[in-house]
Short mmCIF file of C-alpha atoms in Angstrom, two decimals:
data_model
loop_
_atom_site.label_atom_id
_atom_site.label_comp_id
_atom_site.label_asym_id
_atom_site.label_seq_id
_atom_site.Cartn_x
_atom_site.Cartn_y
_atom_site.Cartn_z
CA ARG A 1 55.72 8.16 19.14
CA PHE A 2 53.97 10.14 15.91
CA ALA A 3 52.87 13.63 16.79
CA PRO A 4 51.06 15.43 13.85
CA SER A 5 49.81 18.26 13.68
CA PRO A 6 45.91 18.89 13.10
CA THR A 7 46.38 21.72 10.41
CA GLY A 8 44.96 19.55 7.38
CA TYR A 9 45.12 15.75 5.55
CA LEU A 10 48.21 13.48 7.08
CA HIS A 11 50.52 13.62 3.21
CA VAL A 12 53.04 10.29 2.10
CA GLY A 13 55.27 12.27 4.73
CA GLY A 14 53.61 12.30 7.50
CA ALA A 15 52.33 8.73 7.53
CA ARG A 16 55.80 6.76 6.73
CA THR A 17 57.22 8.31 9.77
CA ALA A 18 53.90 7.07 11.60
CA LEU A 19 54.63 3.77 9.92
CA PHE A 20 58.47 4.05 10.45
CA ASN A 21 57.62 4.72 13.64
CA TRP A 22 54.96 1.92 14.13
CA LEU A 23 57.38 -0.41 13.04
CA TRP A 24 60.42 0.19 15.29
CA ALA A 25 58.30 -0.11 18.23
CA ARG A 26 57.28 -4.34 17.19
CA ARG A 27 60.83 -4.67 16.43
CA MET A 28 61.71 -3.39 19.29
CA GLY A 29 58.47 -4.22 21.94
CA GLY A 30 58.75 -0.63 23.02
CA LYS A 31 54.90 0.98 22.17
CA PHE A 32 53.62 3.21 20.17
CA ILE A 33 52.38 6.37 21.18
CA LEU A 34 50.26 9.20 19.59
CA ARG A 35 50.30 12.42 20.21
CA ILE A 36 48.79 15.74 18.41
CA GLU A 37 51.02 17.79 18.16
CA ASP A 38 47.78 20.85 18.26
CA THR A 39 50.01 23.87 19.16
CA ASP A 40 49.69 25.71 15.81
CA GLN A 41 45.65 27.08 16.98
CA LYS A 42 45.34 29.54 14.57
CA ARG A 43 45.86 27.15 11.32
CA ASN A 44 43.93 23.45 13.41
CA THR A 45 41.13 22.97 11.97
CA PRO A 46 38.36 20.52 14.32
CA THR A 47 38.48 17.45 12.48
CA ALA A 48 41.84 16.87 10.95
CA ILE A 49 42.11 15.01 14.65
CA GLN A 50 39.74 12.87 13.56
CA GLN A 51 40.64 12.28 9.74
CA VAL A 52 43.88 11.74 11.13
CA ALA A 53 43.14 9.09 13.06
CA ASN A 54 40.67 7.31 10.22
CA ASP A 55 43.86 7.62 7.27
CA LEU A 56 45.85 5.31 10.52
CA CYS A 57 43.49 2.39 10.84
CA TRP A 58 43.46 2.94 6.71
CA LEU A 59 47.12 2.03 7.06
CA GLY A 60 46.54 -0.76 9.26
CA ILE A 61 48.57 1.26 12.40
CA GLU A 62 47.43 0.99 15.71
CA TRP A 63 48.74 3.18 18.94
CA ASP A 64 48.91 1.78 21.88
CA GLU A 65 48.58 4.87 23.83
CA GLY A 66 46.76 8.66 22.41
CA PRO A 67 43.71 9.38 21.59
CA GLU A 68 40.31 7.14 21.84
CA VAL A 69 43.31 4.51 23.88
CA GLY A 70 44.05 6.42 26.44
CA GLY A 71 47.00 5.19 28.82
CA PRO A 72 49.56 6.46 31.79
CA ASN A 73 51.29 9.28 29.83
CA GLY A 74 48.33 11.22 28.96
CA PRO A 75 46.53 13.71 28.23
CA TYR A 76 47.80 12.85 24.00
CA LEU A 77 46.72 17.02 22.94
CA GLN A 78 50.17 18.76 22.80
CA SER A 79 47.49 21.73 24.10
CA GLN A 80 46.54 19.87 27.28
CA ARG A 81 50.18 19.82 29.26
CA ARG A 82 50.81 23.29 28.28
CA ASP A 83 50.83 23.16 31.97
CA ILE A 84 53.96 20.22 32.58
CA TYR A 85 55.73 22.67 28.99
CA ASP A 86 55.45 26.15 31.47
CA LYS A 87 57.20 24.55 33.81
CA TYR A 88 60.27 23.32 31.66
CA ILE A 89 60.42 27.33 30.49
CA ILE A 90 59.85 28.36 33.62
CA GLN A 91 63.70 26.36 34.95
CA LEU A 92 65.86 27.26 31.43
CA LEU A 93 64.62 30.94 31.38
CA GLY A 94 65.41 31.18 35.61
CA GLU A 95 68.68 28.79 34.85
CA LYS A 96 70.30 31.67 31.78
CA LYS A 97 69.12 29.04 28.91
CA ALA A 98 66.55 30.47 27.77
CA TYR A 99 65.74 33.75 27.14
CA TYR A 100 62.99 36.51 26.23
CA CYS A 101 62.71 38.36 22.33
CA PHE A 102 60.92 40.89 21.20
CA ASP A 103 61.71 40.64 17.83
CA THR A 104 59.21 41.48 14.95
CA PRO A 105 58.62 39.41 12.86
CA ASP A 106 58.74 42.46 10.50
CA GLU A 107 62.21 42.65 12.33
CA LEU A 108 63.08 39.34 11.95
CA GLN A 109 62.93 39.23 7.90
CA ALA A 110 65.00 42.12 8.06
CA MET A 111 67.91 40.85 10.10
CA ARG A 112 66.95 37.44 7.03
CA LYS A 113 67.49 39.19 4.19
CA GLN A 114 70.52 41.10 5.78
CA ALA A 115 72.64 37.94 6.40
CA GLU A 116 71.48 36.54 2.40
CA ALA A 117 73.14 40.15 0.78
CA GLN A 118 76.23 38.69 2.62
CA LYS A 119 75.31 35.42 1.47
CA LYS A 120 75.15 34.05 5.05
CA SER A 121 73.67 31.51 6.71
CA PHE A 122 71.40 33.52 9.49
CA ILE A 123 71.57 33.23 13.32
CA TYR A 124 69.90 35.16 15.74
CA PRO A 125 71.60 37.66 17.15
CA ARG A 126 72.10 36.61 20.99
CA PRO A 127 71.80 39.85 23.78
CA GLU A 128 74.74 40.18 25.39
CA ASP A 129 72.41 41.40 28.65
CA PHE A 130 69.26 38.53 28.64
CA PRO A 131 65.68 40.17 29.29
CA GLY A 132 63.78 39.39 32.37
CA ASP A 133 60.16 39.03 33.74
CA LYS A 134 59.81 42.41 34.39
CA ASP A 135 61.25 43.78 30.51
CA ALA A 136 59.17 40.29 29.02
CA GLU A 137 55.28 41.64 31.02
CA LYS A 138 56.48 45.62 30.22
CA MET A 139 56.50 44.47 26.38
CA ARG A 140 53.25 41.54 25.85
CA GLY A 141 51.89 45.67 27.73
CA GLN A 142 53.20 47.16 25.10
CA GLY A 143 51.19 45.04 22.11
CA CYS A 144 54.33 43.72 21.47
CA PRO A 145 55.72 40.44 20.58
CA VAL A 146 57.05 37.88 24.04
CA THR A 147 58.65 34.54 22.78
CA VAL A 148 61.06 32.57 24.34
CA ARG A 149 64.31 31.39 22.15
CA PHE A 150 66.40 28.68 23.84
CA ALA A 151 70.80 29.67 24.32
CA VAL A 152 72.47 26.96 22.39
CA GLY A 153 75.97 26.55 24.26
CA ARG A 154 78.54 27.95 21.77
CA ASP A 155 81.87 26.36 22.66
CA GLU A 156 81.37 22.63 22.75
CA PRO A 157 80.35 20.89 19.93
CA ILE A 158 77.39 18.68 19.56
CA VAL A 159 77.14 14.83 19.18
CA VAL A 160 73.96 12.77 18.42
CA THR A 161 74.41 9.70 17.64
CA ASP A 162 71.72 8.12 15.18
CA VAL A 163 70.79 4.56 14.87
CA VAL A 164 71.46 5.02 11.19
CA ARG A 165 74.46 7.43 10.98
CA GLY A 166 75.82 7.36 13.25
CA GLU A 167 77.74 9.41 15.91
CA VAL A 168 77.18 12.71 14.03
CA THR A 169 79.29 15.86 15.26
CA PHE A 170 78.90 19.46 14.19
CA ALA A 171 79.76 23.40 15.93
CA ALA A 172 76.80 24.24 18.58
CA GLY A 173 77.33 27.09 17.16
CA GLU A 174 76.31 26.56 13.37
CA ILE A 175 72.38 26.57 14.43
CA GLY A 176 71.75 29.95 16.41
CA ASP A 177 69.30 30.53 19.51
CA PHE A 178 65.94 28.69 18.01
CA ILE A 179 62.48 29.38 19.61
CA ILE A 180 61.54 27.35 22.15
CA GLN A 181 57.99 28.49 23.15
CA LYS A 182 55.79 31.45 20.91
CA SER A 183 54.61 34.84 21.32
CA ASP A 184 50.56 32.67 22.23
CA GLY A 185 52.26 30.71 24.66
CA PHE A 186 52.60 27.85 23.19
CA PRO A 187 56.36 25.47 21.84
CA ARG A 188 57.46 26.23 18.78
CA THR A 189 55.97 22.84 16.79
CA THR A 190 58.23 23.43 14.14
CA LEU A 191 61.71 22.01 16.24
CA ARG A 192 59.09 19.56 18.54
CA ALA A 193 60.18 20.93 22.07
CA SER A 194 56.35 20.52 22.99
CA SER A 195 58.16 16.66 21.78
CA MET A 196 61.33 17.24 23.77
CA ILE A 197 59.29 18.21 26.70
CA ASN A 198 57.84 15.28 26.58
CA SER A 199 60.74 12.36 25.75
CA TRP A 200 61.93 14.29 28.85
CA GLU A 201 58.72 13.24 31.19
#
């Protein structure tokens, strides 16, 4: 799967990723799926989706599923799959595996600067008690940003089996609780929350 953001032209890094994914799919007898990460509503450009498609065609990369082609795993614009993502966000909140966060950008920046001054990596300070749905609605009503963070496990190490590097182990506490849903209700694109849910589905 290749999931570019339609915020501009396809750059060299994106083309490289698309090519490697396409080659891997062909070698393993799989399918190459094109999804469009159009969840950054402020930066999307109306012509970028078609431009990405044109650039891939110019490179000779054809997708088996995606925009203009269709397929059994649509829709292929992430913004059209929001109800799917919302279902999992609600599930994670209910299981206390995620929680609401009300920090403003200025407050987060102040936390980062404080960590930098202490020569520490910034790790978001998890609250002792997770806010509930009523708290979130109240904060939204006051015009405060409401995001959702994933509660990363603190005690167990994270083990990933990488195709290139093999088994990689690192401490979960080094990651910190990351945002999986932005204040506009869309999944966080930089962490590919929507892509992870697509893989799970």
